[in-house]
PDB file of C-alpha atoms in Angstrom:
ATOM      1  CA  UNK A   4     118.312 112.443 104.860  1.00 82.00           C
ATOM      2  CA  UNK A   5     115.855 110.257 103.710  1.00 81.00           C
ATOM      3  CA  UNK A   6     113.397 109.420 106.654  1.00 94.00           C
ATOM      4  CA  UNK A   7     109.625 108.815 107.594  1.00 97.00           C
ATOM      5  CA  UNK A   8     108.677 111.070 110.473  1.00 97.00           C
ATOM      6  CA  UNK A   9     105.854 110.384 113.032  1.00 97.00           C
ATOM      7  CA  UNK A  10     104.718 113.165 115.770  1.00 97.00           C
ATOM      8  CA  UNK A  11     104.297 112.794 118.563  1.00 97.00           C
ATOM      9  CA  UNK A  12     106.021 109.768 119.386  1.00 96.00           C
ATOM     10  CA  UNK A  13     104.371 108.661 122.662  1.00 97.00           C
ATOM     11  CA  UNK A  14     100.762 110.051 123.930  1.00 96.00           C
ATOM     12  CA  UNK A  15      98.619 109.533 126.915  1.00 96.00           C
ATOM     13  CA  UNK A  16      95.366 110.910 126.295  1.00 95.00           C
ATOM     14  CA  UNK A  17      91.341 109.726 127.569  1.00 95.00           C
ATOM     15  CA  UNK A  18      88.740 108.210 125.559  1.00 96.00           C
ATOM     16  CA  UNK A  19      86.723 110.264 123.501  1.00 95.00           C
ATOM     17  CA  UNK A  20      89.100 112.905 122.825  1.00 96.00           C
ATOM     18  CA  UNK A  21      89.792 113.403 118.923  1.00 96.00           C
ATOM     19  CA  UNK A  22      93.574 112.955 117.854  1.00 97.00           C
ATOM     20  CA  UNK A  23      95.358 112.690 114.929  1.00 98.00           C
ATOM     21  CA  UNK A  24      99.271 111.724 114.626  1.00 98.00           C
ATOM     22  CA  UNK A  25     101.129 113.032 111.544  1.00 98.00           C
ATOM     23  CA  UNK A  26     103.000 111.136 109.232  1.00 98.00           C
ATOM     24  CA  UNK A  27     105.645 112.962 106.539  1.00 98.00           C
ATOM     25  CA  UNK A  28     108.212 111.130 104.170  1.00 97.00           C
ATOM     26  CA  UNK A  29     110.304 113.299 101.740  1.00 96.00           C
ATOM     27  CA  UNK A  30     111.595 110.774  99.830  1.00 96.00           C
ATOM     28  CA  UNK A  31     108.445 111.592  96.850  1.00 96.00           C
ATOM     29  CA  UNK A  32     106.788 108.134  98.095  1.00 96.00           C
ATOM     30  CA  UNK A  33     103.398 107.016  96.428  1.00 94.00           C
ATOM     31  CA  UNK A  34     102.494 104.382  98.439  1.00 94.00           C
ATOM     32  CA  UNK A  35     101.730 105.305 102.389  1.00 96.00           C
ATOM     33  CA  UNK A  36     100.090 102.436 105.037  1.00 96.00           C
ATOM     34  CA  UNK A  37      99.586 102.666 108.663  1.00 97.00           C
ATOM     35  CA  UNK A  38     100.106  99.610 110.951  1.00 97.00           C
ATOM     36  CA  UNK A  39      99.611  98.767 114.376  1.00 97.00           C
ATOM     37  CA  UNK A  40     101.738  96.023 116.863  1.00 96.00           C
ATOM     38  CA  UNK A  41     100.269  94.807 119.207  1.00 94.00           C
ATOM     39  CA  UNK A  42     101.844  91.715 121.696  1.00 89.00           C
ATOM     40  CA  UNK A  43     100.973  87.733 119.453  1.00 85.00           C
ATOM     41  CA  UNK A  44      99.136  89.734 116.672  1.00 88.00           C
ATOM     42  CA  UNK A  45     101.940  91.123 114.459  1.00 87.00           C
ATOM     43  CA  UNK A  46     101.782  94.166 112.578  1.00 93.00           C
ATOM     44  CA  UNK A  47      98.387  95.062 110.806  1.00 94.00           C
ATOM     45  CA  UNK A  48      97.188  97.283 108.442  1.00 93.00           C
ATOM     46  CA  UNK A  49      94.961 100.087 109.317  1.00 96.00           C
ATOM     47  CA  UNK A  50      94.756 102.137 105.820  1.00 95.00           C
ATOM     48  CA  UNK A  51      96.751 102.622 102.956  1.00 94.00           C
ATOM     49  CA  UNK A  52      96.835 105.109  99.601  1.00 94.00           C
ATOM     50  CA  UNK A  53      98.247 104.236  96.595  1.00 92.00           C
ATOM     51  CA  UNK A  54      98.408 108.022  95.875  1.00 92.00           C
ATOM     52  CA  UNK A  55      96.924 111.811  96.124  1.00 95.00           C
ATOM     53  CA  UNK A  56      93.660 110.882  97.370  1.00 93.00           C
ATOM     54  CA  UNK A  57      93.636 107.489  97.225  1.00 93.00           C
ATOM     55  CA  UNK A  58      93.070 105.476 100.284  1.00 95.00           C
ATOM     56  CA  UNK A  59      91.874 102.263 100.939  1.00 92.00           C
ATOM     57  CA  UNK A  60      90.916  99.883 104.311  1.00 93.00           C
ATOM     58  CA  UNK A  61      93.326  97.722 105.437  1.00 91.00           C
ATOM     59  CA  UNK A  62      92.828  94.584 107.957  1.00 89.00           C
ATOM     60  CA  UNK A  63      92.165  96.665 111.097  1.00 95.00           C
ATOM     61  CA  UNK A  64      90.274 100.430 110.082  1.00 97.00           C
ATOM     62  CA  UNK A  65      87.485 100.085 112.060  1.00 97.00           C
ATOM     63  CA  UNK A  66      87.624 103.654 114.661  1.00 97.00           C
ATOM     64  CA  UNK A  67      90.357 105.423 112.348  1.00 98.00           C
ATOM     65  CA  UNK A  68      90.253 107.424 109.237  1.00 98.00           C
ATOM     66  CA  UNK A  69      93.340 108.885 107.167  1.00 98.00           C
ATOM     67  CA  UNK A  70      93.709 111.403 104.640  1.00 97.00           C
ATOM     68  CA  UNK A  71      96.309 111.989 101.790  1.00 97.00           C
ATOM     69  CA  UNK A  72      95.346 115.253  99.628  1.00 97.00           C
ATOM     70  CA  UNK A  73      99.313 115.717  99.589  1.00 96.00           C
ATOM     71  CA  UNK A  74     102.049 113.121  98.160  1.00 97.00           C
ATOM     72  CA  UNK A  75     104.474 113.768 101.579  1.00 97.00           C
ATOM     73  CA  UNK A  76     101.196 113.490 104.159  1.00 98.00           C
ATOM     74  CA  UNK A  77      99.206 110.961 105.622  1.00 98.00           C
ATOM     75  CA  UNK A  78      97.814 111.467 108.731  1.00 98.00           C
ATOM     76  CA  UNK A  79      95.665 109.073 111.382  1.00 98.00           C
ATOM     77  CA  UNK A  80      92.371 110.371 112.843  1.00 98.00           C
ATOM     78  CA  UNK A  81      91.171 108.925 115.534  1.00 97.00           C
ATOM     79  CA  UNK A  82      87.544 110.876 115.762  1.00 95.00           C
ATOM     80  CA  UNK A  83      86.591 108.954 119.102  1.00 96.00           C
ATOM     81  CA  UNK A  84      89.987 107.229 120.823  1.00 97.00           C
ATOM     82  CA  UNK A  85      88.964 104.230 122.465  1.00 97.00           C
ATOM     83  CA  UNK A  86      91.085 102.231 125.032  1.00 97.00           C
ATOM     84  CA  UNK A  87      91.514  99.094 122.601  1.00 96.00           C
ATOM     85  CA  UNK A  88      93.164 101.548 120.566  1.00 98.00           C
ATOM     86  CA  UNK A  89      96.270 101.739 122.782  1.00 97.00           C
ATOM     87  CA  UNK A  90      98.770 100.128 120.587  1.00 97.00           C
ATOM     88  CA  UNK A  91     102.133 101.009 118.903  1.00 97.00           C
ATOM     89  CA  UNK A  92     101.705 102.714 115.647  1.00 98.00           C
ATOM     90  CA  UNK A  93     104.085 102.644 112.655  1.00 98.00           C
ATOM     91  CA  UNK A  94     103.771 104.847 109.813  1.00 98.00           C
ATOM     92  CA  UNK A  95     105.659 103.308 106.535  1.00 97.00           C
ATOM     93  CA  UNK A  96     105.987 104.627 102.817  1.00 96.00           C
ATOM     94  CA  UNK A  97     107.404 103.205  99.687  1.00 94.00           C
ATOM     95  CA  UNK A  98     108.225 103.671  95.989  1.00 92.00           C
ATOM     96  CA  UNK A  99     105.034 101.077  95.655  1.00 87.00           C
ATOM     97  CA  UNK A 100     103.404  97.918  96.860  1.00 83.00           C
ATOM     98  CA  UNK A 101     106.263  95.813  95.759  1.00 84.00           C
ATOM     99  CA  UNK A 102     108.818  97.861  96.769  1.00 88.00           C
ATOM    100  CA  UNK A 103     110.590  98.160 100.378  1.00 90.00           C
ATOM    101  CA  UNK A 104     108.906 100.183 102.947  1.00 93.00           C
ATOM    102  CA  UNK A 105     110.339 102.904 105.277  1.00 96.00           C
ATOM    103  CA  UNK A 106     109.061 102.941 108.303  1.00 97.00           C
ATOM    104  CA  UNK A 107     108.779 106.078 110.973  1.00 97.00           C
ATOM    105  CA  UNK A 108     109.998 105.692 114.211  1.00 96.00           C
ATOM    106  CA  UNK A 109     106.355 104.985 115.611  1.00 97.00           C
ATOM    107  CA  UNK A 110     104.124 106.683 117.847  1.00 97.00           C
ATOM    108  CA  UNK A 111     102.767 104.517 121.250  1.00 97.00           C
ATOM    109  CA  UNK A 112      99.517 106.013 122.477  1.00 97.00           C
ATOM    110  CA  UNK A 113      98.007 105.383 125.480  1.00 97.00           C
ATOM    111  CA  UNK A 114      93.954 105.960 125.783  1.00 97.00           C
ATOM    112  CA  UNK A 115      92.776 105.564 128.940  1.00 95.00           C
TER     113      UNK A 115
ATOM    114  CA  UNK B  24      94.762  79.652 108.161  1.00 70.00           C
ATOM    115  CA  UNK B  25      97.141  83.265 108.493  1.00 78.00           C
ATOM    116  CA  UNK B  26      98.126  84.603 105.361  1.00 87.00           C
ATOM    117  CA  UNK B  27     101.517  84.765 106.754  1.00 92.00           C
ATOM    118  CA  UNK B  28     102.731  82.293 109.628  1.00 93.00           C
ATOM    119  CA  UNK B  29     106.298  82.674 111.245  1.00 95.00           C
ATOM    120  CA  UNK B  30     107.173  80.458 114.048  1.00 92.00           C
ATOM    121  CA  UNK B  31     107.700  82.566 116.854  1.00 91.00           C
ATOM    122  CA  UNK B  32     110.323  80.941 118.253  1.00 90.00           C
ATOM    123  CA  UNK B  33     112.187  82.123 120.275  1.00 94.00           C
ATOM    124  CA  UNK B  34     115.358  80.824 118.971  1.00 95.00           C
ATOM    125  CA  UNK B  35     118.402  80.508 120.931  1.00 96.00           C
ATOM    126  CA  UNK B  36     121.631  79.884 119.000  1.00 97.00           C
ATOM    127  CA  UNK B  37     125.552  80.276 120.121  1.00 97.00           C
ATOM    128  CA  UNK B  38     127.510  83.206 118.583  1.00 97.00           C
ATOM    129  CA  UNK B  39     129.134  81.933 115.100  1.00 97.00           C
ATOM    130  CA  UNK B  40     126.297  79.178 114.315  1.00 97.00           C
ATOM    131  CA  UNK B  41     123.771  78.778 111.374  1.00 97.00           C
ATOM    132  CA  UNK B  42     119.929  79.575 112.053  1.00 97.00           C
ATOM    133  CA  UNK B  43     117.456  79.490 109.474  1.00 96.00           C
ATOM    134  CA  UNK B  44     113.454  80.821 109.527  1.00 93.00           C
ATOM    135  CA  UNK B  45     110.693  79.453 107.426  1.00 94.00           C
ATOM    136  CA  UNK B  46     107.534  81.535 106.445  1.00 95.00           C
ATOM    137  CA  UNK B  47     104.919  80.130 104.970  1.00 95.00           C
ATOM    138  CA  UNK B  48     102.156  81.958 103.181  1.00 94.00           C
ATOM    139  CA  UNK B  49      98.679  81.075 102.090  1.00 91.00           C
ATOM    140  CA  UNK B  50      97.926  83.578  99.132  1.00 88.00           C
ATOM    141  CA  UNK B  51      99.516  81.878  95.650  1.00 88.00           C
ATOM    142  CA  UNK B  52      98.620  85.535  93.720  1.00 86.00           C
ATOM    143  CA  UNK B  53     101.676  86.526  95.903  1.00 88.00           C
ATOM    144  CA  UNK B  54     104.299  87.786  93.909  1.00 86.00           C
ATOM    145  CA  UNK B  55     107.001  89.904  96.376  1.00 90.00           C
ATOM    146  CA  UNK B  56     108.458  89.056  99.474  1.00 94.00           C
ATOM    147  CA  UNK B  57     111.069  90.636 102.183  1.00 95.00           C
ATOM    148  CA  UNK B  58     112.321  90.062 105.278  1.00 97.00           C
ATOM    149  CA  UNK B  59     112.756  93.043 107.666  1.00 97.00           C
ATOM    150  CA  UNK B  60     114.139  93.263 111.235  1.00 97.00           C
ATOM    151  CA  UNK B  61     112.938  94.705 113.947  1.00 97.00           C
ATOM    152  CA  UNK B  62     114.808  95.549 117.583  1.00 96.00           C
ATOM    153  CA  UNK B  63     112.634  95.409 120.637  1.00 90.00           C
ATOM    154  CA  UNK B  64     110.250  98.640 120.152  1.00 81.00           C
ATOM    155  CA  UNK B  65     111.631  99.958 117.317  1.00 94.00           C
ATOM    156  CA  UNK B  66     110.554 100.367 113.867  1.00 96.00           C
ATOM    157  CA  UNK B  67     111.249  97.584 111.529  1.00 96.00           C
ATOM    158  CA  UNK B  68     113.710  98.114 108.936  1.00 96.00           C
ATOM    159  CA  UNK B  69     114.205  96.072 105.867  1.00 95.00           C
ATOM    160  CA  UNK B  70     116.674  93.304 105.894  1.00 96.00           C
ATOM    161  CA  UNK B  71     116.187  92.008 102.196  1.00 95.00           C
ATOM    162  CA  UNK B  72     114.050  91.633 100.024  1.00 93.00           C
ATOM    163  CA  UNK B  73     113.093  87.480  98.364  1.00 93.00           C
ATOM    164  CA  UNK B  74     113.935  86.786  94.373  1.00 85.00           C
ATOM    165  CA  UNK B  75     112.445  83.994  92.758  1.00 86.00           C
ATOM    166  CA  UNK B  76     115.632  83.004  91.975  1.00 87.00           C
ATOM    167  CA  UNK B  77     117.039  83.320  95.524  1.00 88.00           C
ATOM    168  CA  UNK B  78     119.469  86.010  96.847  1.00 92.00           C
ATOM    169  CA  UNK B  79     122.495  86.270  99.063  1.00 94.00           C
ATOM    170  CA  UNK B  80     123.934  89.515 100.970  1.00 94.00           C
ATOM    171  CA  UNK B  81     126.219  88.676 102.861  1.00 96.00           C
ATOM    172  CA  UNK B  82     126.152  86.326 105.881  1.00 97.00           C
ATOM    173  CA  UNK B  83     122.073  86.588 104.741  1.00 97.00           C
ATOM    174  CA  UNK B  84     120.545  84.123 102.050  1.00 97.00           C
ATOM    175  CA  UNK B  85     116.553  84.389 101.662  1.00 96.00           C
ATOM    176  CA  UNK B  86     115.220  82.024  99.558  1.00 96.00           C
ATOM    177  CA  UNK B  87     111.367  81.182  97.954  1.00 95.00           C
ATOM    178  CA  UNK B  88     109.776  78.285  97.056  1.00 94.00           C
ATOM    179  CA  UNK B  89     106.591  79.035  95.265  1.00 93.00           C
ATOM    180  CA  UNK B  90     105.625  75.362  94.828  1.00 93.00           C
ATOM    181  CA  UNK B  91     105.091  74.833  98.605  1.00 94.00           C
ATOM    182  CA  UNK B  92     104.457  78.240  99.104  1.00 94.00           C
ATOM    183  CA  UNK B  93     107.304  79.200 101.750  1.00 93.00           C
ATOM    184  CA  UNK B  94     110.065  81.869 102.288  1.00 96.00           C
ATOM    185  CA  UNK B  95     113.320  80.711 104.113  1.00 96.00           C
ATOM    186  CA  UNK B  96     115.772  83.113 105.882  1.00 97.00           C
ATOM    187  CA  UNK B  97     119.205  81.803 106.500  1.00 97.00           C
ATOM    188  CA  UNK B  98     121.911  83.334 108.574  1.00 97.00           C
ATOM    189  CA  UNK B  99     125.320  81.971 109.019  1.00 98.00           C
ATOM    190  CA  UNK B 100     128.299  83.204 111.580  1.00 98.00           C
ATOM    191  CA  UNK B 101     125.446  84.250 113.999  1.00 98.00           C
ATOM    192  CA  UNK B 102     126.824  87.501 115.910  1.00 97.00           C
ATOM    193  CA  UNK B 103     125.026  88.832 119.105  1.00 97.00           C
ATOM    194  CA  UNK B 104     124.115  91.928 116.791  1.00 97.00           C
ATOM    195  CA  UNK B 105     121.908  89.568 114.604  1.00 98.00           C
ATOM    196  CA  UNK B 106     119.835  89.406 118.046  1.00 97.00           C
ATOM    197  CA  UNK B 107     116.155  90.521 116.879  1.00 97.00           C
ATOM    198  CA  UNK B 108     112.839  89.508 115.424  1.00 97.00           C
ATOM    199  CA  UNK B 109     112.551  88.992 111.989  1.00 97.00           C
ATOM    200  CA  UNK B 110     109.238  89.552 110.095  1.00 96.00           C
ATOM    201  CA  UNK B 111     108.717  87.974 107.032  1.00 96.00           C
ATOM    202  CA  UNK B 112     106.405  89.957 104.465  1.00 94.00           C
ATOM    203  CA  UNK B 113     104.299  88.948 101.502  1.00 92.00           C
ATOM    204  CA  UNK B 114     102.497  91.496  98.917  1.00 87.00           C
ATOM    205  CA  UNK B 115      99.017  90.649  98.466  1.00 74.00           C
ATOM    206  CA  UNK B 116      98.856  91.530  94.406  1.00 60.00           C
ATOM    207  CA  UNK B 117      94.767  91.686  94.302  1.00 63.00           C
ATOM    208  CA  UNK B 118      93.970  93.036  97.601  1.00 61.00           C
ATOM    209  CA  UNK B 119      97.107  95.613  97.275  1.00 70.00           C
ATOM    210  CA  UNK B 120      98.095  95.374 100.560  1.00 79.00           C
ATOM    211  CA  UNK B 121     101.220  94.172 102.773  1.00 87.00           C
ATOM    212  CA  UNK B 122     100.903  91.382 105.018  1.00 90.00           C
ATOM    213  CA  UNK B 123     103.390  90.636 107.836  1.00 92.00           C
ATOM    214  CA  UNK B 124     104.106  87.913 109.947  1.00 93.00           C
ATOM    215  CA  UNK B 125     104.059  87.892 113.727  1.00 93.00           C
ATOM    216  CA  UNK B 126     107.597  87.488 113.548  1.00 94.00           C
ATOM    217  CA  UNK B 127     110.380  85.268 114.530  1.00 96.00           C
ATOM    218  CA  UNK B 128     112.709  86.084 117.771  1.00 96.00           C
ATOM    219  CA  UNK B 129     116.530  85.209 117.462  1.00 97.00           C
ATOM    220  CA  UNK B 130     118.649  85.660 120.729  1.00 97.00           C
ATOM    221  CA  UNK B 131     122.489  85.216 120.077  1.00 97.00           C
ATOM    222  CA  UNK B 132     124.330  84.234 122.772  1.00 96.00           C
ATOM    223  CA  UNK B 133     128.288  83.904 123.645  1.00 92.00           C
TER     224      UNK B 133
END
């Protein structure tokens, strides 16, 4: 089955604390993006790769960093979690930028 | 101005009766465009995607209007199923990137 798959899907953890949520397709996807929702702002984009180690800032990075030295993988780091981090996270993958996005089931995270 | 602005309603229509959204978006380099729906906390999935030319799947019809720079989602025979928000999206060719709306909220009701 062709999916996107987040882990974990909810987290309550305390500021400071390193984390990093996985994000796997296996559906041979080149382009990968994480977004956060938050309540009257939407869905925004915190990074994105075109490819294999290519990654690029989206509208909202500022406090994360992401990897991609695999085509299936691209995780979140959050080196220093800070409570204005707590948001809903989405994880989403595509043939490209033009084509339709899967997204994972999302991951809510808590820092407190 | 928001690269992509969605009314955020929310709207409230009877079951069986014709709603439509309007999206508007700023950047003209923008050359794809979907709609996707999302249920309360839950991912959003993609309802369809915008053709110059318009398209039509079913009880859906999503049009674009590059002149005036808007995207138009139409629904007829409203069921309570259709009950969501729907996010309009807009490719950003030069800055590579995705933009959503804030969304639109329909509520169907008997």
């Amino acid at each position: 089955e062709a999916q996107v798959t987040q882990n974990p899907r909810y987290l309550i953890t305390v500021t400071g604390k390193k984390l990093t949520v996985t994000c796997s397709q296996n559906m041979n996807h080149e382009y990968m993006s994480w977004y956060r929702q938050d309540p009257g702002l939407g869905l925004r984009q915190i990074y994105y790769s075109m490819n294999v180690e290519v990654t690029d800032k989206g509208d909202v990075p500022e406090g994360y960093k992401v990897s991609r030295k695999e085509k299936r993988n691209f995780p979140l780091i959050l080196e220093s979690p800070s409570p204005n981090q707590t948001s809903l996270y989405f994880c989403a993958s595509g043939q490209g930028l033009k084509q339709p996005q899967h997204f994972g089931d999302g991951t809510r995270l808590s820092i407190l | 101005r928001k690269e992509v602005e969605q009314d955020p309603g929310p709207f409230n229509v009877p079951e069986g009766a014709t709603v439509a959204f309007n999206c508007t978006y700023s950047n003209s380099a923008s050359q794809s465009f979907f709609w996707y729906r999302q249920d309360c906390r839950k991912e959003p999935k993609l309802l369809m995607s915008v053709y110059s030319s318009g398209n039509e799947d079913g009880r859906f019809t999503a049009q674009l209007n590059r002149a005036s720079q808007y995207i138009s989602l139409l629904i007829r025979d409203s069921k309570l199923s259709d009950s969501a928000t729907y996010l309009c999206v807009a490719e950003t060719g030069t800055a590579s990137k995705l933009t959503f709306g804030t969304g639109t909220r329909l509520q169907v009701t008997l």
